[in-house]
PDB file of C-alpha atoms and ligand atoms in Angstrom:
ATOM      1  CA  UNK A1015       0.000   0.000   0.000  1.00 63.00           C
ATOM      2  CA  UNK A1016       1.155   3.471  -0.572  1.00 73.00           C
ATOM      3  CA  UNK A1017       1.099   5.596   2.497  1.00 84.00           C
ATOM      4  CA  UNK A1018       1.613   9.585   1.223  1.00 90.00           C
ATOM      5  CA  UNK A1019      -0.301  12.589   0.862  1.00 93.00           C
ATOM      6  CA  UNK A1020      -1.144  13.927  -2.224  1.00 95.00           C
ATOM      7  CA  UNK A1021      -1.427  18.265  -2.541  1.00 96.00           C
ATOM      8  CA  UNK A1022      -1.831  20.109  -5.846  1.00 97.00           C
ATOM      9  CA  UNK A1023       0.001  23.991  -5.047  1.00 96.00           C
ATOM     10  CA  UNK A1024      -1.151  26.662  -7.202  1.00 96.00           C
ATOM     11  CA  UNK A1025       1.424  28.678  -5.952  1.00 96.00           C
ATOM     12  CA  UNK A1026       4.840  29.130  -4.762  1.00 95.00           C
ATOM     13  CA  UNK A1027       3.656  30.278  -1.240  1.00 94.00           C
ATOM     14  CA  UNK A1028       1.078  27.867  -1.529  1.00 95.00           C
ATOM     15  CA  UNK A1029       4.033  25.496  -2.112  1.00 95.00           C
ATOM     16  CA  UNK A1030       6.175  26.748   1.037  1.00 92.00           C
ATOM     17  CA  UNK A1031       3.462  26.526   3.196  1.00 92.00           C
ATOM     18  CA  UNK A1032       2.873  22.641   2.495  1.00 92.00           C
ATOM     19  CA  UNK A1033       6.711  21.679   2.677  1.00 91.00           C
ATOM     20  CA  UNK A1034       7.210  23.473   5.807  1.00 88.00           C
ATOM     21  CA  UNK A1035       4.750  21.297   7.218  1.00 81.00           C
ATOM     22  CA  UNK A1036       5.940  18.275   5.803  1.00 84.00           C
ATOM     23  CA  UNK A1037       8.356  15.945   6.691  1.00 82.00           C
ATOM     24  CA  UNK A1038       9.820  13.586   3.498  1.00 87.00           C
ATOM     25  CA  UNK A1039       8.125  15.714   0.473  1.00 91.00           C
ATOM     26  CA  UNK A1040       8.788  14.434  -3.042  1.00 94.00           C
ATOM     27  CA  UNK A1041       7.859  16.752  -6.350  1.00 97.00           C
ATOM     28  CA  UNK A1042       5.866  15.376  -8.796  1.00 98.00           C
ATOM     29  CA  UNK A1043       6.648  17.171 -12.376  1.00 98.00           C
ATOM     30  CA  UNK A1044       6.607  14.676 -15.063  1.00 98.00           C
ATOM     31  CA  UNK A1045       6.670  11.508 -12.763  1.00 98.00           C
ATOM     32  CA  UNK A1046       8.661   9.945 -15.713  1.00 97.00           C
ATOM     33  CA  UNK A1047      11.355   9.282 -13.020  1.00 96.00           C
ATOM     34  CA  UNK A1048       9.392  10.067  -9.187  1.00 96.00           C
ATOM     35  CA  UNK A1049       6.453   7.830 -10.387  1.00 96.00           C
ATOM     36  CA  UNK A1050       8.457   4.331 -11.332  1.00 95.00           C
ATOM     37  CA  UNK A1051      10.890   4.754  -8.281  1.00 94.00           C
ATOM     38  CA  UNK A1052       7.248   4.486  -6.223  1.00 93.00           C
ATOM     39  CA  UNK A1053       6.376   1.938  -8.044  1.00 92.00           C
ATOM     40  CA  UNK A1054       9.524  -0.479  -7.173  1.00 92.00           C
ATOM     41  CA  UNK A1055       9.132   0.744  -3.755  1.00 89.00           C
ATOM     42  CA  UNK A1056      12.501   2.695  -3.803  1.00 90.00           C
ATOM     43  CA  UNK A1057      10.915   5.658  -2.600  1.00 87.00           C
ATOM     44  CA  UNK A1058       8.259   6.111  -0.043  1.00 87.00           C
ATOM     45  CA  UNK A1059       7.757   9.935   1.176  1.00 91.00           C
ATOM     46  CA  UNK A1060       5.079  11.135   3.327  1.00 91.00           C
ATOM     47  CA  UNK A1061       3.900  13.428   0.681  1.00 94.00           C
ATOM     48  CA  UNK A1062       3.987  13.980  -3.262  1.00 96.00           C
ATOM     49  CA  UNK A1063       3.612  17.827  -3.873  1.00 97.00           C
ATOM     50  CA  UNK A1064       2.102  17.769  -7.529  1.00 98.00           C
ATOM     51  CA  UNK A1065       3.893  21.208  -8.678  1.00 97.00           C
ATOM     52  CA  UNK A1066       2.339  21.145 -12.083  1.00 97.00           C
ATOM     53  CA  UNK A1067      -0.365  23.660 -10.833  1.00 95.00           C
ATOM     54  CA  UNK A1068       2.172  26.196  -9.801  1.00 96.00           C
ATOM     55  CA  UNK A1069       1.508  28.875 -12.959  1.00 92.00           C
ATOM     56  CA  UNK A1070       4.274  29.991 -15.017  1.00 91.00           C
ATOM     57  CA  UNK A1071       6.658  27.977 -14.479  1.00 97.00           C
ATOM     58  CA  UNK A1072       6.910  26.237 -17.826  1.00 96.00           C
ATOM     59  CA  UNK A1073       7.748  29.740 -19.667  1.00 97.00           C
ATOM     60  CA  UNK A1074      10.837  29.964 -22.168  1.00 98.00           C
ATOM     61  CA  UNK A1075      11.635  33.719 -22.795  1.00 98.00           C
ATOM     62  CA  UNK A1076      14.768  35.416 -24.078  1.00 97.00           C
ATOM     63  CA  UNK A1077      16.349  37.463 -21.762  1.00 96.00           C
ATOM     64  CA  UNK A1078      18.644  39.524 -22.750  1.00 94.00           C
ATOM     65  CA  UNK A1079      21.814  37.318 -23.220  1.00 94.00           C
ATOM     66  CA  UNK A1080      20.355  34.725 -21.536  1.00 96.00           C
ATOM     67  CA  UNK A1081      17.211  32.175 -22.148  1.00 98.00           C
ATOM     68  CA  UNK A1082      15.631  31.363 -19.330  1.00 98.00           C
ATOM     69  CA  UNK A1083      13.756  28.156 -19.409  1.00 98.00           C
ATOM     70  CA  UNK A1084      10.732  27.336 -16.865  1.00 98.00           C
ATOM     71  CA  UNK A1085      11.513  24.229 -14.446  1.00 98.00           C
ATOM     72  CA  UNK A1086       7.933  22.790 -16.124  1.00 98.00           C
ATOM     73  CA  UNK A1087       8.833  23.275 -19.566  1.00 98.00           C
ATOM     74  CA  UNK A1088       8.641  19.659 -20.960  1.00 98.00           C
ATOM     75  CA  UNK A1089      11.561  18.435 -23.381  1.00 98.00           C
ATOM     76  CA  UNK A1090       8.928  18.485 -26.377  1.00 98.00           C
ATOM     77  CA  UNK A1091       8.308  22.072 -25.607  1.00 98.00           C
ATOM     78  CA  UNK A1092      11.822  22.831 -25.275  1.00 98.00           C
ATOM     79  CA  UNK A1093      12.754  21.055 -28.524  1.00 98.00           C
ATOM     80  CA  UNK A1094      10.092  22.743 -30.450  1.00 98.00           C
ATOM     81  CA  UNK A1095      10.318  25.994 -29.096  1.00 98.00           C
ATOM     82  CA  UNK A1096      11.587  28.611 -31.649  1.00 98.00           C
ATOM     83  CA  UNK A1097      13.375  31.068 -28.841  1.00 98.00           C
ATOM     84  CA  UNK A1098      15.095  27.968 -28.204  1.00 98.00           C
ATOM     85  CA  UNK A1099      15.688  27.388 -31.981  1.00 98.00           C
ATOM     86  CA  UNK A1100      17.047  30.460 -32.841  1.00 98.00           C
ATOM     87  CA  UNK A1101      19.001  31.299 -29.025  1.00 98.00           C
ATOM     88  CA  UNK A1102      20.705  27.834 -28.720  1.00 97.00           C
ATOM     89  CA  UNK A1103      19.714  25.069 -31.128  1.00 97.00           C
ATOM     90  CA  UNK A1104      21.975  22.406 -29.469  1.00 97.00           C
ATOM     91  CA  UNK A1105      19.785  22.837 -26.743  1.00 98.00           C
ATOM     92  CA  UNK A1106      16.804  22.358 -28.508  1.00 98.00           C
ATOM     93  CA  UNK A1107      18.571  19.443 -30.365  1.00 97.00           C
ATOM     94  CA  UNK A1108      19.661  18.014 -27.310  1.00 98.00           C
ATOM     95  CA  UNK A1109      15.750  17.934 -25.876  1.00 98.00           C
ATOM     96  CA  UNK A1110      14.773  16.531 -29.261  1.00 98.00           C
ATOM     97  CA  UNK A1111      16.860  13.302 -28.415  1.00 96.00           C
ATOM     98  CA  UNK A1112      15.716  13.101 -24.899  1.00 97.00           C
ATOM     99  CA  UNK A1113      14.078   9.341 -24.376  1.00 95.00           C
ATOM    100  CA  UNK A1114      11.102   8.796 -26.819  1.00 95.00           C
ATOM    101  CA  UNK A1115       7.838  10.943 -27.478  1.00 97.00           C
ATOM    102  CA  UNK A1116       5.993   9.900 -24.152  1.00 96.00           C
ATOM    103  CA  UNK A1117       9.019  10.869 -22.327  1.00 97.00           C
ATOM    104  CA  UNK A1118       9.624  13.998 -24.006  1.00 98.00           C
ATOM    105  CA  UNK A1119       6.137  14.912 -23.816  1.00 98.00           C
ATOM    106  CA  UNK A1120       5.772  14.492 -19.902  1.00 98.00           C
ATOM    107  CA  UNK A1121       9.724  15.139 -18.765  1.00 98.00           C
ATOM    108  CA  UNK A1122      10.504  18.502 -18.139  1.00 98.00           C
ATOM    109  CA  UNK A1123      13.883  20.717 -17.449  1.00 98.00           C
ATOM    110  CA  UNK A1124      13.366  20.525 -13.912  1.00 98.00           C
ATOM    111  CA  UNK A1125      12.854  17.315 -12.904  1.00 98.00           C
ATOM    112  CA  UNK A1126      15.558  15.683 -14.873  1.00 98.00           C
ATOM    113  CA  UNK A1127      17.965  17.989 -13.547  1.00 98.00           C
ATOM    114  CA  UNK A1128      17.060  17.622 -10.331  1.00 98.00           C
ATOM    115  CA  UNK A1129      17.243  14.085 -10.548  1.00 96.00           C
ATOM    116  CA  UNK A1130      20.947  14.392 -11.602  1.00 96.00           C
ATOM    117  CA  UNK A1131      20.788  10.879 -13.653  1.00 95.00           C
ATOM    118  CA  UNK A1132      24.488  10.108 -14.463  1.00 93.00           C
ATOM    119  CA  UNK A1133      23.346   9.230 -18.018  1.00 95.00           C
ATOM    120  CA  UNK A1134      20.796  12.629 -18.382  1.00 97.00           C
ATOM    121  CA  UNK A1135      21.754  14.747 -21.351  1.00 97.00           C
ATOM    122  CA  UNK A1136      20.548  18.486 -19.451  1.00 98.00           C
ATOM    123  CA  UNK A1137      23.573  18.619 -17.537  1.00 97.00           C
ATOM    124  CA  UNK A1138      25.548  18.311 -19.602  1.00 96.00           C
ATOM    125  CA  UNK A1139      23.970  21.593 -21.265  1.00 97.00           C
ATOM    126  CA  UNK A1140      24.138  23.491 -18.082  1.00 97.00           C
ATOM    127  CA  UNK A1141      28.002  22.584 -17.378  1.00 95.00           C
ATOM    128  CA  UNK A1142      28.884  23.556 -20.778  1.00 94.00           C
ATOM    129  CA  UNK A1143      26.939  26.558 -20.623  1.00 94.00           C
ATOM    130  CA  UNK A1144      27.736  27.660 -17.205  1.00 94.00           C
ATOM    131  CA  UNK A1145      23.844  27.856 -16.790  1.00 96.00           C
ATOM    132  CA  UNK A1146      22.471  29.432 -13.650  1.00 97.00           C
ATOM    133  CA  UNK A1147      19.699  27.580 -11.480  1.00 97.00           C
ATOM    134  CA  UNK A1148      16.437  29.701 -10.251  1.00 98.00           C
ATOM    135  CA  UNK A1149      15.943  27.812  -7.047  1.00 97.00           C
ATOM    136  CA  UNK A1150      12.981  28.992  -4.431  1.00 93.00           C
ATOM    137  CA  UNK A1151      15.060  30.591  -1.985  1.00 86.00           C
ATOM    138  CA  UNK A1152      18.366  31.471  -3.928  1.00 96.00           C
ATOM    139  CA  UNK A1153      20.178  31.500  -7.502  1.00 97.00           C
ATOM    140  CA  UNK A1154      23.297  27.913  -8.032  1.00 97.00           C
ATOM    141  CA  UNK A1155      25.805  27.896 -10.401  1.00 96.00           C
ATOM    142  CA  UNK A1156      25.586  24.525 -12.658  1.00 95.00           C
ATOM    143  CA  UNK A1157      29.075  23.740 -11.171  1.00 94.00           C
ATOM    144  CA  UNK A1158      27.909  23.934  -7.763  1.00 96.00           C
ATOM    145  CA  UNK A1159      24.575  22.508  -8.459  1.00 97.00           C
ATOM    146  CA  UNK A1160      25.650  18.786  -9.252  1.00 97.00           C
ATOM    147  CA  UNK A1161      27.020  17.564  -6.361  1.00 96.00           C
ATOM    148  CA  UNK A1162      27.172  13.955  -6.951  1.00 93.00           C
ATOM    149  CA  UNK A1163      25.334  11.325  -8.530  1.00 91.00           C
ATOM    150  CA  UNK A1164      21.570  11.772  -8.466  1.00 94.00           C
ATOM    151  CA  UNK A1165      22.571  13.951  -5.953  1.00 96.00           C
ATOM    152  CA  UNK A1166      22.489  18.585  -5.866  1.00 97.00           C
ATOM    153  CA  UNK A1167      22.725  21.401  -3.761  1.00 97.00           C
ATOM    154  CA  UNK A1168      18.831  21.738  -3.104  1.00 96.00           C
ATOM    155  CA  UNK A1169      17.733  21.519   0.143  1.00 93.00           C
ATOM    156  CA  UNK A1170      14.777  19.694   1.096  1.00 90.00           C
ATOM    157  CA  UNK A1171      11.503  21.030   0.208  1.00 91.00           C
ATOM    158  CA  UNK A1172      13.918  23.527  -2.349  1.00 95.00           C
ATOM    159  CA  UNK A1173      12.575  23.547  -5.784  1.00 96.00           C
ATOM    160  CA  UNK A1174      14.076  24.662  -9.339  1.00 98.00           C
ATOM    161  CA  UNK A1175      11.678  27.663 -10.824  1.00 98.00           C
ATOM    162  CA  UNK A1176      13.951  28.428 -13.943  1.00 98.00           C
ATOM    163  CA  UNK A1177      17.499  27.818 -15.658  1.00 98.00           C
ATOM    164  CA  UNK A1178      19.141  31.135 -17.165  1.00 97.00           C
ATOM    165  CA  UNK A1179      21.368  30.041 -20.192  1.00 97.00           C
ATOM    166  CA  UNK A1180      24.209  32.620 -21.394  1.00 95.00           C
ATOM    167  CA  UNK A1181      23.713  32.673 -24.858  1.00 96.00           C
ATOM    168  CA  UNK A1182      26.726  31.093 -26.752  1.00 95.00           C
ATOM    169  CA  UNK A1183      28.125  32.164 -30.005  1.00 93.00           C
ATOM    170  CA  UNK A1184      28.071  28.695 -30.671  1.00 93.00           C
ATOM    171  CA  UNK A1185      27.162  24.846 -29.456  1.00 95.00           C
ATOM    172  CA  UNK A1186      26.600  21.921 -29.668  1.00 96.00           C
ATOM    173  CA  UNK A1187      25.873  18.549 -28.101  1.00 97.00           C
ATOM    174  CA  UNK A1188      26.304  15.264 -29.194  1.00 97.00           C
ATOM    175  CA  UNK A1189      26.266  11.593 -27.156  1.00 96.00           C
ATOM    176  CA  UNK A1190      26.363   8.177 -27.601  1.00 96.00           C
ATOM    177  CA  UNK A1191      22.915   7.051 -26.737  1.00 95.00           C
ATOM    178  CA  UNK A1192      21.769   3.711 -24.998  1.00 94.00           C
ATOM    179  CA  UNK A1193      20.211   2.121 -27.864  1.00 92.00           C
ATOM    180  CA  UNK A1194      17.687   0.955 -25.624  1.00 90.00           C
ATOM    181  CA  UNK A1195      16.342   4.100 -23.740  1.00 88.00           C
ATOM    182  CA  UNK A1196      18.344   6.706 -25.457  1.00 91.00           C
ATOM    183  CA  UNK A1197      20.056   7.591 -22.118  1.00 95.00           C
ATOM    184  CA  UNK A1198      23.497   8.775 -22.424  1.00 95.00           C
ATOM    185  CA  UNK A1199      26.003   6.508 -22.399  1.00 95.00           C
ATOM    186  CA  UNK A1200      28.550   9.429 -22.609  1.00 95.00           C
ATOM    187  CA  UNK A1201      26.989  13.359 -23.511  1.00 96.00           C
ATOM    188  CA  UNK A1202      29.331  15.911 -24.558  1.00 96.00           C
ATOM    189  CA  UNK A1203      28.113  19.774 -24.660  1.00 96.00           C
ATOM    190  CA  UNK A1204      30.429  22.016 -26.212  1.00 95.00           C
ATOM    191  CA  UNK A1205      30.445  25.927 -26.217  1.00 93.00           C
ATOM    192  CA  UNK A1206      32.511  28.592 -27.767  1.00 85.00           C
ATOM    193  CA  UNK A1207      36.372  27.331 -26.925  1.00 81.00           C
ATOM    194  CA  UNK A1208      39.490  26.909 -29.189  1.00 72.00           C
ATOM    195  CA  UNK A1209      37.121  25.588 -31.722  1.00 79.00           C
ATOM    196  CA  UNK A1210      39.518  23.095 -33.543  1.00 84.00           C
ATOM    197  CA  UNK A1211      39.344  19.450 -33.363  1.00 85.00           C
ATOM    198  CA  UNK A1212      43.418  19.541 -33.450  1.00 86.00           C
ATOM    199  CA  UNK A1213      43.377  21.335 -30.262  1.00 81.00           C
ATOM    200  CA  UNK A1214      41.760  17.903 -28.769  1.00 86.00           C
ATOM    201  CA  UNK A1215      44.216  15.483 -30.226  1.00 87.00           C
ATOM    202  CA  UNK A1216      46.034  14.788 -26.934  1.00 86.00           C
ATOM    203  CA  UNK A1217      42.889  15.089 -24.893  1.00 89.00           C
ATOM    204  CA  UNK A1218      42.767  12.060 -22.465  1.00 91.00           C
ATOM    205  CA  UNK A1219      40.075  11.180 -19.639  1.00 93.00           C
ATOM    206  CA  UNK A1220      41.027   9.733 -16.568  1.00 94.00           C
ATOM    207  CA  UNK A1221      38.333   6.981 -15.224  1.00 95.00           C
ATOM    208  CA  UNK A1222      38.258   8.641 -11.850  1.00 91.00           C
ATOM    209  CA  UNK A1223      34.623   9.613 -10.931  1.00 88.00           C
ATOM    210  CA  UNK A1224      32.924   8.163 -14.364  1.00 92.00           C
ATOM    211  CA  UNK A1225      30.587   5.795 -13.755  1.00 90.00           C
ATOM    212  CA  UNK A1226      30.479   2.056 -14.086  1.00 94.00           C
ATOM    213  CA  UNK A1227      27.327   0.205 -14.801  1.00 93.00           C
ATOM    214  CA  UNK A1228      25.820  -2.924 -16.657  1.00 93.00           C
ATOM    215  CA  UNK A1229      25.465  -0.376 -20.074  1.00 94.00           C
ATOM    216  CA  UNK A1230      29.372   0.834 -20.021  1.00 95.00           C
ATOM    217  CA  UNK A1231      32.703   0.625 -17.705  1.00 96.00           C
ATOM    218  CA  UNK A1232      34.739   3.704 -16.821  1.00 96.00           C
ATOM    219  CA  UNK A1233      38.262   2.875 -19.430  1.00 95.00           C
ATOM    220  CA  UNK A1234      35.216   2.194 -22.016  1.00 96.00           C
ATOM    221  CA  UNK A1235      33.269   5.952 -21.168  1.00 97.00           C
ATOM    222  CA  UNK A1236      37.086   7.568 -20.600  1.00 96.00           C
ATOM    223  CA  UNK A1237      38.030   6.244 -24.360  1.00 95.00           C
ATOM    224  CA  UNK A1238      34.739   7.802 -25.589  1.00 96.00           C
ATOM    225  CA  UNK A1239      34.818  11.299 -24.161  1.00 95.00           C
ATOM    226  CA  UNK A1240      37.250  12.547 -26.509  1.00 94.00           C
ATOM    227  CA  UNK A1241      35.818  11.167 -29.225  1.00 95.00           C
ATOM    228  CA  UNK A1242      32.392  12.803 -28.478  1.00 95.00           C
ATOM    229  CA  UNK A1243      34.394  15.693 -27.508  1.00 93.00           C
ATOM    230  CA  UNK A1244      35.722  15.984 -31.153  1.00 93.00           C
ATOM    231  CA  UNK A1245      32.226  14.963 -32.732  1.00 94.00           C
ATOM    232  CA  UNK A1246      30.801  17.661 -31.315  1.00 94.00           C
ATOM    233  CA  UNK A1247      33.096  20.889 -32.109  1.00 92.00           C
ATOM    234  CA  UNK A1248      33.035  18.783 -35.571  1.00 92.00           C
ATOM    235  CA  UNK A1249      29.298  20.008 -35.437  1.00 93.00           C
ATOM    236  CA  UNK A1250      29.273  23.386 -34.221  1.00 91.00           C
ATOM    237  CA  UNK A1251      31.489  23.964 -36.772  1.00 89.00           C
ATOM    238  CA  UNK A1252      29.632  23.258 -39.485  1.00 87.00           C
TER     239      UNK A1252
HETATM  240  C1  FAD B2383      12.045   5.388 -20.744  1.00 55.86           C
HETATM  241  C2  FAD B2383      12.754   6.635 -20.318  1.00 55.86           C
HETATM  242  C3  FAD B2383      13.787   7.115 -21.097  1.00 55.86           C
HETATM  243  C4  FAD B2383      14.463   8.281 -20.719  1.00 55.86           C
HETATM  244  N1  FAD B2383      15.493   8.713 -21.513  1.00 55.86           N
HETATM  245  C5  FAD B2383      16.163   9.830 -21.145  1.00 55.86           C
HETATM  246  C6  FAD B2383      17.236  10.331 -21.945  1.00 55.86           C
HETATM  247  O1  FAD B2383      17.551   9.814 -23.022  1.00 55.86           O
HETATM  248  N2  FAD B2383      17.895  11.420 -21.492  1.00 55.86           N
HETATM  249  C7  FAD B2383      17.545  12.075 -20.324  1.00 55.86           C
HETATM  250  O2  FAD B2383      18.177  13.074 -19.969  1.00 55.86           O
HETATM  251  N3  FAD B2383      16.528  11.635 -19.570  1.00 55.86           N
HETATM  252  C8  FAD B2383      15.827  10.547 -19.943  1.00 55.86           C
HETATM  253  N4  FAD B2383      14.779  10.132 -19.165  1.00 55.86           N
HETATM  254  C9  FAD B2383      14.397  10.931 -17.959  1.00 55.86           C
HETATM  255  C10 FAD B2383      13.305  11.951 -18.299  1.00 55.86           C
HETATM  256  O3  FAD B2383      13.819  12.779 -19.276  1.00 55.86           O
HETATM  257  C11 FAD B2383      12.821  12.923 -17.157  1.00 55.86           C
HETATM  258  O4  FAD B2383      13.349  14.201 -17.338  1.00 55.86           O
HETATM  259  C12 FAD B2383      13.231  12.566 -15.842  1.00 55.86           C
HETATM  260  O5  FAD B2383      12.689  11.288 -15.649  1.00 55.86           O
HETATM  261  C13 FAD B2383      12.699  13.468 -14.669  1.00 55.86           C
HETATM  262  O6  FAD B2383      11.847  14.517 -15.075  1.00 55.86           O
HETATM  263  P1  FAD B2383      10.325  14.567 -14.605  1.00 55.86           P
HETATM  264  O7  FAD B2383       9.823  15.910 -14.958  1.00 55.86           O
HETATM  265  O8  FAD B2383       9.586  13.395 -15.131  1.00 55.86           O
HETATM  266  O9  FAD B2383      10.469  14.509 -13.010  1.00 55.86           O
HETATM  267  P2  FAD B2383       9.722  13.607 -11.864  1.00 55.86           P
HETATM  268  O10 FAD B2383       9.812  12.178 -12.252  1.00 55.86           O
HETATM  269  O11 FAD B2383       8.340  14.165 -11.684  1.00 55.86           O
HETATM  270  O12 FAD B2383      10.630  13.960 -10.656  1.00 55.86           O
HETATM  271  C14 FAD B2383      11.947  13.421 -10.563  1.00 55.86           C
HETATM  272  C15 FAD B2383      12.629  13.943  -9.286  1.00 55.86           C
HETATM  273  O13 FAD B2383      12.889  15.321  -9.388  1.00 55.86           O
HETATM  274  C16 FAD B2383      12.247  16.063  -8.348  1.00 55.86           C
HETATM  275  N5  FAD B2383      11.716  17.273  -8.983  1.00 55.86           N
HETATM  276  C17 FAD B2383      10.886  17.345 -10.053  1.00 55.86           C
HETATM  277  N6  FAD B2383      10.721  18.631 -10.417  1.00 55.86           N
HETATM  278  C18 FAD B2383      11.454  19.378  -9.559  1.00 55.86           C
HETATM  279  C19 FAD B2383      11.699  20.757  -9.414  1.00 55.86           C
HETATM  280  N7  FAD B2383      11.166  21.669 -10.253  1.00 55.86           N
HETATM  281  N8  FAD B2383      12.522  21.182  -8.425  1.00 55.86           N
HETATM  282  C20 FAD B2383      13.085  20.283  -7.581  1.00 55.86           C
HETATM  283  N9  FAD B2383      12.882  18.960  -7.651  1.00 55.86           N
HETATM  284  C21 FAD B2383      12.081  18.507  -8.633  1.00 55.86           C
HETATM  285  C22 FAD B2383      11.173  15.131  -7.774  1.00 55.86           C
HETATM  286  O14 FAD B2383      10.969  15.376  -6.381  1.00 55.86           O
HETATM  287  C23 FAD B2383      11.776  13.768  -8.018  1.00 55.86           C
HETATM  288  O15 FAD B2383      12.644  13.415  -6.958  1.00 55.86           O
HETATM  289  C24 FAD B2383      14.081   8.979 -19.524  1.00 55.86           C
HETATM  290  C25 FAD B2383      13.017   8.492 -18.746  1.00 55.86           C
HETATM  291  C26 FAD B2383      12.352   7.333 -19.130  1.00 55.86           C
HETATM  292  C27 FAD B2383      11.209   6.853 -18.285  1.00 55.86           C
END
């Protein structure tokens, strides 16, 4: 049986109010990730905060030099968006190869970031972009956001509003998918830089902190980086 609560916020203060009185609170935003870790009993919280009633949260707008993506905004959205399009394609490229249409169509920026999947392709983006994140209390920097696997720098009941992308002069991202789910096996985001793929010959990767798992081993994901690395300047430079 599960045992949680179930609230529907329409607001940010409407949100604060419910996770200050709340012990173990888990967001639900696409549930492609939250709702099949409840269903192999991995997780069980006292209450699922359904934050898809909080308005505007899923709005993409250029601002300035930056875009600034909604937490909601779903991968379709984001791939499809023109702002995207025309601000950073590789990020709309990168959405566009996120999972399959179901996932794409319920997944959004917010949730897969803060889920901080070794194999998800956003982070990538917002490493390579030094991307800022629009938290509920405070602004993170992408480098200080990722703080381990599937693990960040929010703090409980904490949620992502927005990500604020410096627009580069050029990107692009490019990984070797699980053939499977399309997961990342490795995910390379590139962005301005000596933009030669000579200037990566002697690029090496050393297998301390990659991940080892059933799809890849660390020497295996070290030997691909650079390769990746090189396919994808290869493409912003085209
Ligand atoms: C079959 C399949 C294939 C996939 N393939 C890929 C892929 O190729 N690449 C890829 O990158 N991803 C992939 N994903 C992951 C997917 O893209 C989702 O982005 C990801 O599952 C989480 O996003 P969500 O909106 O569904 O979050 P949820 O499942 O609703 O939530 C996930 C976690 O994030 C927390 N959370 C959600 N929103 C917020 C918020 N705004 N602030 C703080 N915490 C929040 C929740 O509390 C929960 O712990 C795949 C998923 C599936 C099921």
């Amino acid at each position: 049986m599960y045992g949680f609560a179930y609230h529907r916020p329409a607001s940010l203060t409407e949100l604060k109010t419910l996770v200050d009185g709340v012990e173990d609170a888990r967001f639900l935003a696409g549930g492609q990730t939250l709702i099949p870790t409840l269903k192999q009993r991995l997780a069980a919280p006292d209450a699922i905060i359904d934050v898809k009633g909080i308005g505007g949260l899923g709005a993409i707008e250029r601002r300035g030099d930056a875009l600034v993506i909604g937490a909601l905004a779903t991968h379709a959205a984001v791939a499809a968006s023109p702002i995207v399009r025309q601000a950073i394609p590789a990020l709309a490229m990168l959405a566009d190869g996120i999972g399959d249409p179901q996932v794409r169509n319920r997944g959004t920026l917010g949730g897969a970031i803060a889920n901080n999947d070794p194999a998800a392709d956003y982070p990538a983006a917002l490493l390579g972009l030094a991307a800022t994140i629009e938290a509920t209390q405070r602004t993170i920097i992408a480098d200080d956001f990722f703080t381990a696997m599937f693990e960040t720098d929010l703090e409980p009941g904490e949620i992502v509003t927005a990500v604020s992308f410096p627009i580069p002069r050029r990107a692009a991202y490019v990984k070797f998918p699980n053939p499977a789910s399309r997961y990342a096996i490795v995910g390379v985001f590139v962005a301005e830089a000596a933009f030669t793929t000579a200037a990566l010959d002697r690029l090496q990767v050393p297998t301390d902190g990659l991940n080892s798992d059933l799809h890849a081993g660390a020497f295996y994901r070290a030997h691909l980086i650079p390769i990746m690395v090189k396919r994808a300047v290869q493409l912003a430079l085209t």
